[in-house]
Amino acid sequence: MTTADNSQVVIVGAGPGGLLLACELALAGVHCTVLERRDGRSVTSRATGLQPRTLELLAMRGLVGEFLKQGNPRDHYRLTVGRARIDLTHLDTAYQQLGICRQSVTEGILEERALSLGVTIHRGVKVVDVRQSSDSVLVRAEEHGAPREFSASWLVGFDGVRSTVREAAGIDFPGKTYPYNVMAGDMRLTRIPEDGMLVKVSREGMVVAIDFGDGTWRMGAVDRRPPRPTDEPADLEELRDMLTRIFGYDLHPYDATYTARFRFHNRHAVRYRQGRILIGGDAAHTHAPLGAQGLNISCQDAVNLGWKLASVIRHNAPESLLDTYEKERRPIANRVLKATDRGMHAMMSPALPVRAIRRVMVPTVTSLPATHRFLAGQISNLAFSYPPKDGGEHADLVGKRLPDTPVMHEDGSLRPLFDLFRSSRFVLLDQTGGAAKPVHEQWQDQVVAVPVRLEGPAEMASYDLILSRPDGYCAWAGSRSDTEGLRAALQRWCGPAPVVAGA
């Protein structure tokens, strides 16, 4: 049996969430290894949509350009229930779109980034067993059939619904499996649907139709027939029959490059951490793919966890910082699971009263400005926040996402706020001319302090000092006189100030 060189973190799963976590850790100087059961990158497009908030996070790391170049943007969702529509063009972001991007493209961009940062990726590795002690984790695996061991200080499972890491950690995954027949495929269509981001609902079932922009469509169909085993062959003719019954006419699909059967689940892990083992993405939560949420929640899990785990490893932050990962991400996952569950029942119910209410309520609700803004904020993930739960007093800005507002630097130049996040460190926006320097300099390896004048929203400009986390959420905001408040926030999020030799 061969044993790999020790890494500080082993990540199981080279999907988008696992790869993005590896990028975040490597950017912060943490040596990590990714283990993937597949021999190669994904050649299919199971997850396709990048929401505005995920695009913002990618912009903070200088990655968004590649995704925009290779994607197909859609600025709305179209529902056939009374011609309802959810518009993204009024969102407070530069990314007013759902970025349609094949999972194979997403993984390719993130893998290239990870490798450039020094991440080690092993493919063809099946995890067999996991053992942890007080200071390390041992992963027993088979690499192309040969026994192999990997050891690390921490292990993170982004290895999907059937997560081996979650099971090895003894973390329960309660929930339910929907009794629906589900098929999906990528194909060309002779008759094109009426919209490139379409949710088609009929008494026969539901279809999600997504235009990749190159003549190929992702077609996912759900009906109420008893589901067949997912390992049974899924042929195009069977999917064509489902599409015809739901649309009411034949789309004449052809040249399918991918077809598959699925089961939809609604499950949530009872906890996200067990000792030195953590989980994220579909290993922690799974739901029906309504609103293109799964990939995005996974990526946002990765960014939330990445800087926290790096702080514990590199800067001696307390391990309690890792507990905030679940405290912040679980409520968001709960919200998504509940919303998609309600959506599945509402869209799939054959009952005449429910169908009648659906035809009236969906277009009415989506046409009301306040409700429309709420739905767009939830679907785009821009409305998600991490409000403090310690019972203390905080500025209203704390826990909220900071928009990519123009920032005026000392030389008079205007630059996007997101450009300050490329190094994945805390960012202190200082409008005082340096009043807080004696405080933040104690954490200079973790904090980028920028003398600026904020030109953006009044909610931000009214504060002399704003401390942002590496994921772009406000950690603290206050006046120039509240240096003790800044110090307390830095100690909470970054750990004790490093002791300087000779000081």
Short mmCIF file of C-alpha atoms in Angstrom, two decimals:
data_model
loop_
_atom_site.label_atom_id
_atom_site.label_comp_id
_atom_site.label_asym_id
_atom_site.label_seq_id
_atom_site.Cartn_x
_atom_site.Cartn_y
_atom_site.Cartn_z
CA MET A 1 0.00 0.00 0.00
CA THR A 2 1.33 3.43 -0.93
CA THR A 3 0.80 6.49 1.23
CA ALA A 4 0.56 9.97 -0.27
CA ASP A 5 2.47 12.92 1.11
CA ASN A 6 0.53 14.58 3.87
CA SER A 7 -1.71 17.49 2.90
CA GLN A 8 -3.25 19.96 5.26
CA VAL A 9 -6.67 19.27 3.69
CA VAL A 10 -8.00 16.39 1.60
CA ILE A 11 -11.13 17.16 -0.41
CA VAL A 12 -13.21 14.28 -1.78
CA GLY A 13 -15.07 15.27 -4.93
CA ALA A 14 -13.83 17.23 -7.95
CA GLY A 15 -17.16 18.73 -8.87
CA PRO A 16 -17.56 22.53 -8.92
CA GLY A 17 -17.90 22.82 -5.12
CA GLY A 18 -14.87 20.69 -4.31
CA LEU A 19 -12.70 22.38 -6.92
CA LEU A 20 -13.72 25.87 -5.82
CA LEU A 21 -12.94 24.98 -2.20
CA ALA A 22 -9.51 23.75 -3.31
CA CYS A 23 -8.93 27.07 -5.11
CA GLU A 24 -9.93 29.05 -2.03
CA LEU A 25 -7.65 27.06 0.26
CA ALA A 26 -4.69 27.15 -2.12
CA LEU A 27 -5.11 30.90 -2.62
CA ALA A 28 -4.79 31.27 1.16
CA GLY A 29 -1.61 29.16 1.20
CA VAL A 30 -3.10 25.85 2.35
CA HIS A 31 -1.73 22.66 0.76
CA CYS A 32 -4.66 20.49 -0.33
CA THR A 33 -5.31 17.34 -2.32
CA VAL A 34 -8.51 16.54 -4.24
CA LEU A 35 -9.66 12.93 -4.71
CA GLU A 36 -12.14 12.15 -7.48
CA ARG A 37 -13.73 8.82 -8.31
CA ARG A 38 -14.18 9.68 -12.01
CA ASP A 39 -11.22 9.13 -14.30
CA GLY A 40 -11.79 12.39 -16.17
CA ARG A 41 -13.69 15.64 -16.02
CA SER A 42 -17.45 15.65 -16.42
CA VAL A 43 -18.52 15.31 -20.05
CA THR A 44 -22.17 16.04 -19.27
CA SER A 45 -24.05 19.08 -17.99
CA ARG A 46 -25.97 17.96 -14.93
CA ALA A 47 -25.62 21.40 -13.33
CA THR A 48 -25.92 24.28 -15.75
CA GLY A 49 -26.85 27.61 -14.19
CA LEU A 50 -24.63 30.14 -12.40
CA GLN A 51 -26.69 32.58 -10.37
CA PRO A 52 -25.75 36.28 -9.98
CA ARG A 53 -24.30 35.81 -6.49
CA THR A 54 -22.06 32.98 -7.62
CA LEU A 55 -20.90 35.11 -10.55
CA GLU A 56 -20.07 37.87 -8.05
CA LEU A 57 -17.95 35.50 -5.98
CA LEU A 58 -16.12 34.37 -9.11
CA ALA A 59 -15.59 38.04 -10.01
CA MET A 60 -13.97 38.65 -6.61
CA ARG A 61 -11.35 36.03 -7.48
CA GLY A 62 -10.82 37.27 -11.04
CA LEU A 63 -12.47 34.21 -12.61
CA VAL A 64 -15.80 35.45 -13.91
CA GLY A 65 -14.56 36.48 -17.36
CA GLU A 66 -13.96 32.89 -18.46
CA PHE A 67 -17.44 31.82 -17.36
CA LEU A 68 -19.10 34.74 -19.14
CA LYS A 69 -17.11 34.07 -22.31
CA GLN A 70 -18.14 30.42 -22.45
CA GLY A 71 -21.69 30.75 -21.11
CA ASN A 72 -25.08 31.74 -22.50
CA PRO A 73 -26.73 34.44 -20.34
CA ARG A 74 -30.47 34.48 -19.68
CA ASP A 75 -31.93 37.53 -17.95
CA HIS A 76 -35.20 35.90 -16.85
CA TYR A 77 -37.07 32.72 -16.02
CA ARG A 78 -40.17 31.97 -18.05
CA LEU A 79 -43.00 29.85 -16.61
CA THR A 80 -45.88 28.64 -18.74
CA VAL A 81 -48.23 28.94 -15.76
CA GLY A 82 -50.29 31.90 -16.99
CA ARG A 83 -47.24 33.23 -18.84
CA ALA A 84 -45.47 34.08 -15.59
CA ARG A 85 -41.94 35.50 -15.70
CA ILE A 86 -39.23 36.31 -13.19
CA ASP A 87 -37.01 39.14 -14.39
CA LEU A 88 -33.38 39.50 -13.26
CA THR A 89 -32.62 42.80 -14.98
CA HIS A 90 -33.54 44.97 -12.00
CA LEU A 91 -31.16 43.29 -9.55
CA ASP A 92 -28.49 45.37 -7.84
CA THR A 93 -25.55 43.67 -9.52
CA ALA A 94 -23.51 43.78 -12.69
CA TYR A 95 -24.54 40.15 -13.30
CA GLN A 96 -28.25 40.39 -14.01
CA GLN A 97 -28.42 36.95 -15.48
CA LEU A 98 -28.48 33.24 -15.04
CA GLY A 99 -25.24 32.17 -16.68
CA ILE A 100 -25.97 28.96 -18.60
CA CYS A 101 -22.68 27.05 -18.51
CA ARG A 102 -22.12 23.32 -18.91
CA GLN A 103 -20.78 21.59 -15.82
CA SER A 104 -17.90 20.27 -17.91
CA VAL A 105 -16.90 23.87 -18.70
CA THR A 106 -17.30 24.95 -15.07
CA GLU A 107 -15.14 22.08 -13.85
CA GLY A 108 -12.53 22.72 -16.54
CA ILE A 109 -12.10 26.39 -15.58
CA LEU A 110 -11.92 25.63 -11.86
CA GLU A 111 -9.58 22.67 -12.29
CA GLU A 112 -7.13 24.74 -14.35
CA ARG A 113 -7.22 27.43 -11.67
CA ALA A 114 -6.68 24.87 -8.90
CA LEU A 115 -3.71 23.28 -10.67
CA SER A 116 -2.15 26.70 -11.27
CA LEU A 117 -2.35 27.34 -7.52
CA GLY A 118 -0.55 24.07 -6.69
CA VAL A 119 -3.50 21.82 -5.83
CA THR A 120 -2.89 18.09 -6.30
CA ILE A 121 -5.73 16.22 -8.02
CA HIS A 122 -5.95 12.42 -8.06
CA ARG A 123 -8.55 10.87 -10.38
CA GLY A 124 -9.75 7.28 -10.44
CA VAL A 125 -9.74 7.22 -6.64
CA LYS A 126 -12.52 5.45 -4.75
CA VAL A 127 -12.66 6.24 -1.04
CA VAL A 128 -13.15 3.06 0.96
CA ASP A 129 -12.84 4.13 4.60
CA VAL A 130 -12.10 7.17 6.74
CA ARG A 131 -10.57 7.23 10.21
CA GLN A 132 -9.89 10.32 12.31
CA SER A 133 -7.91 11.03 15.44
CA SER A 134 -7.59 14.15 17.57
CA ASP A 135 -5.22 15.82 15.11
CA SER A 136 -5.52 14.07 11.72
CA VAL A 137 -7.68 12.13 9.28
CA LEU A 138 -6.65 9.01 7.38
CA VAL A 139 -8.39 8.20 4.09
CA ARG A 140 -8.14 4.64 2.79
CA ALA A 141 -8.84 4.41 -0.92
CA GLU A 142 -8.34 2.48 -4.13
CA GLU A 143 -6.58 4.33 -6.94
CA HIS A 144 -7.26 2.52 -10.21
CA GLY A 145 -7.75 -0.62 -8.12
CA ALA A 146 -4.56 -0.33 -6.07
CA PRO A 147 -4.79 0.38 -2.31
CA ARG A 148 -3.74 3.89 -1.33
CA GLU A 149 -3.79 6.03 1.81
CA PHE A 150 -4.04 9.79 2.14
CA SER A 151 -3.60 11.63 5.42
CA ALA A 152 -4.39 15.22 6.31
CA SER A 153 -5.25 17.51 9.18
CA TRP A 154 -8.77 17.98 7.80
CA LEU A 155 -11.10 16.15 5.41
CA VAL A 156 -13.94 17.76 3.45
CA GLY A 157 -16.56 15.81 1.51
CA PHE A 158 -18.06 17.44 -1.57
CA ASP A 159 -18.77 13.98 -2.93
CA GLY A 160 -22.47 14.19 -3.71
CA VAL A 161 -25.74 12.75 -2.50
CA ARG A 162 -24.25 9.30 -1.88
CA SER A 163 -21.30 10.80 0.01
CA THR A 164 -18.85 8.23 1.32
CA VAL A 165 -17.32 10.90 3.56
CA ARG A 166 -20.67 11.71 5.17
CA GLU A 167 -21.43 8.05 5.77
CA ALA A 168 -17.96 7.36 7.18
CA ALA A 169 -18.38 10.28 9.57
CA GLY A 170 -21.69 8.84 10.80
CA ILE A 171 -23.71 11.89 9.77
CA ASP A 172 -27.37 11.08 9.12
CA PHE A 173 -29.02 12.39 5.93
CA PRO A 174 -32.77 12.36 6.59
CA GLY A 175 -35.41 13.41 4.10
CA LYS A 176 -37.49 11.96 1.30
CA THR A 177 -37.38 10.78 -2.28
CA TYR A 178 -40.04 12.09 -4.66
CA PRO A 179 -42.25 9.46 -6.35
CA TYR A 180 -41.78 10.96 -9.81
CA ASN A 181 -40.34 9.66 -13.04
CA VAL A 182 -37.43 11.90 -14.11
CA MET A 183 -35.36 11.95 -17.30
CA ALA A 184 -32.95 14.46 -18.77
CA GLY A 185 -30.77 14.86 -21.81
CA ASP A 186 -28.76 17.21 -23.99
CA MET A 187 -29.96 17.28 -27.59
CA ARG A 188 -30.89 19.31 -30.64
CA LEU A 189 -34.53 20.15 -31.34
CA THR A 190 -36.35 20.54 -34.63
CA ARG A 191 -39.08 22.58 -32.97
CA ILE A 192 -37.64 25.14 -30.57
CA PRO A 193 -39.42 25.95 -27.26
CA GLU A 194 -40.79 29.44 -26.83
CA ASP A 195 -38.04 30.54 -24.46
CA GLY A 196 -34.43 29.64 -23.70
CA MET A 197 -35.00 29.43 -19.94
CA LEU A 198 -38.39 27.81 -19.70
CA VAL A 199 -40.31 25.89 -17.04
CA LYS A 200 -43.20 24.20 -18.87
CA VAL A 201 -46.02 22.93 -16.64
CA SER A 202 -49.00 20.88 -17.76
CA ARG A 203 -51.37 18.33 -16.27
CA GLU A 204 -48.97 15.64 -17.55
CA GLY A 205 -45.94 16.91 -15.66
CA MET A 206 -43.16 19.45 -15.97
CA VAL A 207 -40.19 20.22 -18.24
CA VAL A 208 -37.22 22.50 -17.64
CA ALA A 209 -35.81 23.60 -21.02
CA ILE A 210 -32.42 25.37 -21.14
CA ASP A 211 -30.74 26.73 -24.25
CA PHE A 212 -26.94 26.32 -24.26
CA GLY A 213 -26.69 28.85 -27.09
CA ASP A 214 -24.95 26.54 -29.56
CA GLY A 215 -28.01 24.75 -30.92
CA THR A 216 -28.06 22.25 -28.04
CA TRP A 217 -30.72 22.16 -25.34
CA ARG A 218 -30.89 20.61 -21.90
CA MET A 219 -34.32 19.07 -21.51
CA GLY A 220 -35.34 17.73 -18.09
CA ALA A 221 -38.76 16.08 -17.83
CA VAL A 222 -40.75 14.97 -14.78
CA ASP A 223 -44.04 13.08 -14.82
CA ARG A 224 -46.12 11.16 -12.32
CA ARG A 225 -45.53 7.67 -13.69
CA PRO A 226 -43.78 5.23 -11.32
CA PRO A 227 -40.03 5.84 -11.54
CA ARG A 228 -37.83 3.19 -13.07
CA PRO A 229 -34.41 2.21 -11.66
CA THR A 230 -31.83 4.89 -12.38
CA ASP A 231 -29.38 2.35 -13.78
CA GLU A 232 -31.79 1.36 -16.57
CA PRO A 233 -30.83 2.67 -20.03
CA ALA A 234 -32.44 6.02 -20.85
CA ASP A 235 -33.06 6.36 -24.59
CA LEU A 236 -34.03 9.43 -26.55
CA GLU A 237 -37.32 7.97 -27.78
CA GLU A 238 -38.60 7.53 -24.26
CA LEU A 239 -37.62 11.08 -23.36
CA ARG A 240 -39.21 12.32 -26.59
CA ASP A 241 -42.48 10.69 -25.56
CA MET A 242 -42.37 12.43 -22.16
CA LEU A 243 -41.65 15.80 -23.78
CA THR A 244 -44.48 15.36 -26.30
CA ARG A 245 -47.03 14.53 -23.63
CA ILE A 246 -46.04 17.53 -21.48
CA PHE A 247 -45.67 20.08 -24.29
CA GLY A 248 -48.67 18.78 -26.21
CA TYR A 249 -46.68 18.59 -29.44
CA ASP A 250 -43.55 16.84 -30.73
CA LEU A 251 -40.26 18.77 -30.46
CA HIS A 252 -38.56 16.17 -32.69
CA PRO A 253 -35.34 15.89 -30.64
CA TYR A 254 -32.24 14.42 -32.28
CA ASP A 255 -28.45 14.12 -31.87
CA ALA A 256 -28.64 13.47 -28.13
CA THR A 257 -25.20 13.55 -26.53
CA TYR A 258 -26.45 12.59 -23.08
CA THR A 259 -29.55 10.98 -21.58
CA ALA A 260 -30.09 9.77 -18.02
CA ARG A 261 -32.65 8.82 -15.40
CA PHE A 262 -32.83 10.48 -12.01
CA ARG A 263 -34.64 10.47 -8.72
CA PHE A 264 -35.30 13.78 -7.02
CA HIS A 265 -34.59 13.93 -3.28
CA ASN A 266 -35.12 16.43 -0.51
CA ARG A 267 -32.58 15.68 2.22
CA HIS A 268 -30.49 17.61 4.72
CA ALA A 269 -27.59 16.35 6.81
CA VAL A 270 -28.13 16.63 10.56
CA ARG A 271 -24.77 18.41 10.88
CA TYR A 272 -22.01 19.66 8.60
CA ARG A 273 -19.06 18.74 10.80
CA GLN A 274 -17.92 15.73 12.78
CA GLY A 275 -14.56 16.41 14.41
CA ARG A 276 -12.05 16.98 11.62
CA ILE A 277 -14.48 15.98 8.88
CA LEU A 278 -16.73 18.51 7.15
CA ILE A 279 -19.22 18.20 4.31
CA GLY A 280 -20.74 20.60 1.78
CA GLY A 281 -22.75 20.79 -1.42
CA ASP A 282 -24.94 17.79 -2.28
CA ALA A 283 -23.22 15.77 0.45
CA ALA A 284 -24.86 18.11 2.97
CA HIS A 285 -28.15 18.97 1.24
CA THR A 286 -30.03 17.99 -1.90
CA HIS A 287 -33.30 19.12 -3.43
CA ALA A 288 -35.27 19.10 -6.67
CA PRO A 289 -33.48 21.25 -9.25
CA LEU A 290 -35.99 24.09 -9.47
CA GLY A 291 -34.51 27.55 -9.95
CA ALA A 292 -30.96 26.32 -10.69
CA GLN A 293 -29.97 26.38 -7.02
CA GLY A 294 -27.91 23.24 -6.32
CA LEU A 295 -24.65 24.17 -8.04
CA ASN A 296 -24.79 27.67 -6.61
CA ILE A 297 -25.47 26.64 -3.02
CA SER A 298 -22.55 24.22 -3.32
CA CYS A 299 -20.17 26.91 -4.62
CA GLN A 300 -21.25 29.32 -1.92
CA ASP A 301 -20.71 26.60 0.71
CA ALA A 302 -17.17 26.27 -0.62
CA VAL A 303 -16.37 29.98 -0.44
CA ASN A 304 -17.88 30.29 3.04
CA LEU A 305 -15.89 27.34 4.36
CA GLY A 306 -12.65 28.04 2.49
CA TRP A 307 -11.47 31.18 4.25
CA LYS A 308 -12.56 29.87 7.65
CA LEU A 309 -10.68 26.60 7.33
CA ALA A 310 -7.64 28.49 6.03
CA SER A 311 -7.77 30.84 9.03
CA VAL A 312 -7.80 27.90 11.44
CA ILE A 313 -4.88 26.20 9.67
CA ARG A 314 -2.71 29.19 8.77
CA HIS A 315 -3.48 31.80 11.41
CA ASN A 316 -4.44 29.83 14.53
CA ALA A 317 -8.02 31.03 14.49
CA PRO A 318 -10.10 29.05 16.99
CA GLU A 319 -11.81 25.93 15.68
CA SER A 320 -15.09 27.47 16.80
CA LEU A 321 -14.82 29.59 13.64
CA LEU A 322 -15.65 26.42 11.69
CA ASP A 323 -18.93 26.14 13.57
CA THR A 324 -20.08 29.39 11.93
CA TYR A 325 -19.95 27.56 8.58
CA GLU A 326 -22.96 25.44 9.47
CA LYS A 327 -24.66 28.22 11.43
CA GLU A 328 -24.57 30.46 8.36
CA ARG A 329 -25.12 27.98 5.57
CA ARG A 330 -27.75 25.69 7.13
CA PRO A 331 -30.54 28.32 7.24
CA ILE A 332 -29.95 29.10 3.56
CA ALA A 333 -30.04 25.42 2.60
CA ASN A 334 -33.21 25.00 4.70
CA ARG A 335 -34.83 27.91 2.85
CA VAL A 336 -33.95 26.42 -0.54
CA LEU A 337 -35.13 22.94 0.42
CA LYS A 338 -38.47 24.24 1.66
CA ALA A 339 -38.99 26.47 -1.38
CA THR A 340 -38.19 23.76 -3.92
CA ASP A 341 -40.34 21.25 -2.04
CA ARG A 342 -43.31 23.61 -2.14
CA GLY A 343 -42.61 24.26 -5.81
CA MET A 344 -42.53 20.56 -6.69
CA HIS A 345 -45.85 19.90 -4.99
CA ALA A 346 -47.48 22.96 -6.56
CA MET A 347 -46.22 22.23 -10.07
CA MET A 348 -46.73 18.46 -10.03
CA SER A 349 -50.11 18.19 -8.31
CA PRO A 350 -52.78 16.64 -10.59
CA ALA A 351 -55.63 17.88 -8.36
CA LEU A 352 -58.01 20.22 -10.18
CA PRO A 353 -58.23 22.75 -7.29
CA VAL A 354 -54.43 22.98 -7.09
CA ARG A 355 -54.12 23.37 -10.86
CA ALA A 356 -56.76 26.12 -10.83
CA ILE A 357 -55.01 27.97 -8.00
CA ARG A 358 -51.67 27.49 -9.79
CA ARG A 359 -53.02 29.11 -12.97
CA VAL A 360 -54.26 32.13 -11.03
CA MET A 361 -51.72 32.57 -8.25
CA VAL A 362 -48.40 32.09 -10.05
CA PRO A 363 -48.88 34.86 -12.64
CA THR A 364 -50.48 37.13 -10.03
CA VAL A 365 -47.69 36.71 -7.50
CA THR A 366 -44.92 37.14 -10.07
CA SER A 367 -46.54 40.31 -11.45
CA LEU A 368 -46.63 42.16 -8.11
CA PRO A 369 -43.50 44.38 -7.86
CA ALA A 370 -42.69 43.61 -4.21
CA THR A 371 -43.19 39.86 -4.61
CA HIS A 372 -41.30 39.86 -7.90
CA ARG A 373 -38.31 41.58 -6.27
CA PHE A 374 -38.42 39.08 -3.40
CA LEU A 375 -38.47 36.07 -5.73
CA ALA A 376 -35.69 37.48 -7.91
CA GLY A 377 -33.57 38.15 -4.82
CA GLN A 378 -34.05 34.62 -3.54
CA ILE A 379 -33.47 32.88 -6.86
CA SER A 380 -30.38 34.98 -7.61
CA ASN A 381 -29.05 34.35 -4.07
CA LEU A 382 -28.37 38.08 -3.71
CA ALA A 383 -30.85 38.34 -0.85
CA PHE A 384 -28.99 35.82 1.29
CA SER A 385 -27.24 37.27 4.33
CA TYR A 386 -25.53 36.14 7.53
CA PRO A 387 -27.07 38.26 10.29
CA PRO A 388 -25.22 38.03 13.64
CA LYS A 389 -26.85 35.79 16.23
CA ASP A 390 -24.83 36.71 19.32
CA GLY A 391 -27.46 39.03 20.74
CA GLY A 392 -25.13 42.05 20.67
CA GLU A 393 -25.54 45.37 18.90
CA HIS A 394 -24.20 45.60 15.37
CA ALA A 395 -24.32 48.05 12.49
CA ASP A 396 -27.18 47.37 10.09
CA LEU A 397 -24.65 46.53 7.39
CA VAL A 398 -23.16 43.58 9.28
CA GLY A 399 -23.91 40.21 7.69
CA LYS A 400 -25.05 41.73 4.41
CA ARG A 401 -23.48 41.24 1.00
CA LEU A 402 -21.47 44.24 -0.17
CA PRO A 403 -22.28 45.25 -3.77
CA ASP A 404 -19.54 45.91 -6.30
CA THR A 405 -19.63 49.64 -5.75
CA PRO A 406 -17.04 51.99 -7.30
CA VAL A 407 -14.26 52.79 -4.83
CA MET A 408 -12.20 55.98 -5.13
CA HIS A 409 -8.57 55.42 -4.14
CA GLU A 410 -6.09 57.99 -2.83
CA ASP A 411 -4.78 58.65 -6.33
CA GLY A 412 -8.27 59.62 -7.47
CA SER A 413 -8.87 56.49 -9.54
CA LEU A 414 -12.20 54.68 -9.44
CA ARG A 415 -12.03 50.90 -9.30
CA PRO A 416 -14.57 48.14 -8.59
CA LEU A 417 -14.75 47.02 -4.97
CA PHE A 418 -14.52 43.37 -6.02
CA ASP A 419 -11.00 43.90 -7.35
CA LEU A 420 -9.82 44.20 -3.73
CA PHE A 421 -10.79 40.58 -2.99
CA ARG A 422 -8.41 38.82 -5.38
CA SER A 423 -6.14 37.57 -2.56
CA SER A 424 -9.04 36.11 -0.52
CA ARG A 425 -8.20 38.23 2.54
CA PHE A 426 -10.30 40.50 4.71
CA VAL A 427 -10.74 43.96 3.22
CA LEU A 428 -10.87 47.05 5.44
CA LEU A 429 -12.36 50.05 3.66
CA ASP A 430 -10.92 53.05 5.48
CA GLN A 431 -12.41 56.51 4.93
CA THR A 432 -10.53 58.02 7.90
CA GLY A 433 -7.11 58.50 6.36
CA GLY A 434 -5.52 55.88 8.62
CA ALA A 435 -7.12 56.30 12.06
CA ALA A 436 -7.44 52.53 12.46
CA LYS A 437 -3.94 51.66 11.28
CA PRO A 438 -2.55 50.74 14.75
CA VAL A 439 -5.35 48.18 15.07
CA HIS A 440 -5.49 46.48 11.67
CA GLU A 441 -1.72 46.36 11.24
CA GLN A 442 -1.63 43.68 13.94
CA TRP A 443 -3.46 41.40 11.47
CA GLN A 444 -1.64 42.64 8.38
CA ASP A 445 -1.18 39.13 6.94
CA GLN A 446 -4.93 38.63 6.95
CA VAL A 447 -6.27 42.08 6.20
CA VAL A 448 -5.93 44.34 3.17
CA ALA A 449 -6.49 47.92 4.37
CA VAL A 450 -7.44 50.35 1.62
CA PRO A 451 -7.71 54.15 2.11
CA VAL A 452 -10.76 55.03 0.00
CA ARG A 453 -13.73 57.25 -0.51
CA LEU A 454 -16.88 55.26 -1.12
CA GLU A 455 -18.94 56.45 -4.07
CA GLY A 456 -21.65 53.84 -3.78
CA PRO A 457 -24.77 53.26 -1.68
CA ALA A 458 -25.42 55.62 1.22
CA GLU A 459 -25.73 52.61 3.51
CA MET A 460 -22.03 51.97 2.96
CA ALA A 461 -20.74 55.54 2.56
CA SER A 462 -22.10 56.56 5.98
CA TYR A 463 -19.54 54.41 7.81
CA ASP A 464 -15.94 55.54 8.35
CA LEU A 465 -14.67 51.95 8.47
CA ILE A 466 -16.07 48.79 6.90
CA LEU A 467 -14.47 45.40 7.47
CA SER A 468 -15.46 42.82 4.87
CA ARG A 469 -14.91 39.10 5.07
CA PRO A 470 -13.09 37.34 2.22
CA ASP A 471 -16.48 36.22 0.85
CA GLY A 472 -17.72 39.80 0.49
CA TYR A 473 -20.08 39.95 3.49
CA CYS A 474 -19.72 42.74 6.03
CA ALA A 475 -18.03 41.57 9.25
CA TRP A 476 -18.10 44.95 11.02
CA ALA A 477 -18.80 48.62 10.31
CA GLY A 478 -18.35 51.67 12.53
CA SER A 479 -16.95 55.12 13.12
CA ARG A 480 -13.32 56.22 13.31
CA SER A 481 -13.57 56.40 17.10
CA ASP A 482 -14.68 52.77 17.51
CA THR A 483 -11.26 51.16 17.17
CA GLU A 484 -12.10 48.75 20.00
CA GLY A 485 -15.10 47.53 18.03
CA LEU A 486 -12.82 46.89 15.05
CA ARG A 487 -10.33 45.07 17.25
CA ALA A 488 -13.07 42.84 18.68
CA ALA A 489 -14.32 41.99 15.18
CA LEU A 490 -10.81 41.09 14.01
CA GLN A 491 -10.27 38.88 17.05
CA ARG A 492 -13.60 37.16 16.48
CA TRP A 493 -13.07 36.39 12.80
CA CYS A 494 -9.27 36.19 12.49
CA GLY A 495 -8.22 34.92 15.88
CA PRO A 496 -5.78 36.57 18.31
CA ALA A 497 -3.36 39.10 16.84
CA PRO A 498 -0.08 37.42 15.96
CA VAL A 499 2.75 38.01 18.41
CA VAL A 500 5.52 39.95 16.71
CA ALA A 501 9.02 38.78 17.63
CA GLY A 502 10.87 41.36 19.71
CA ALA A 503 7.72 43.36 20.38
#
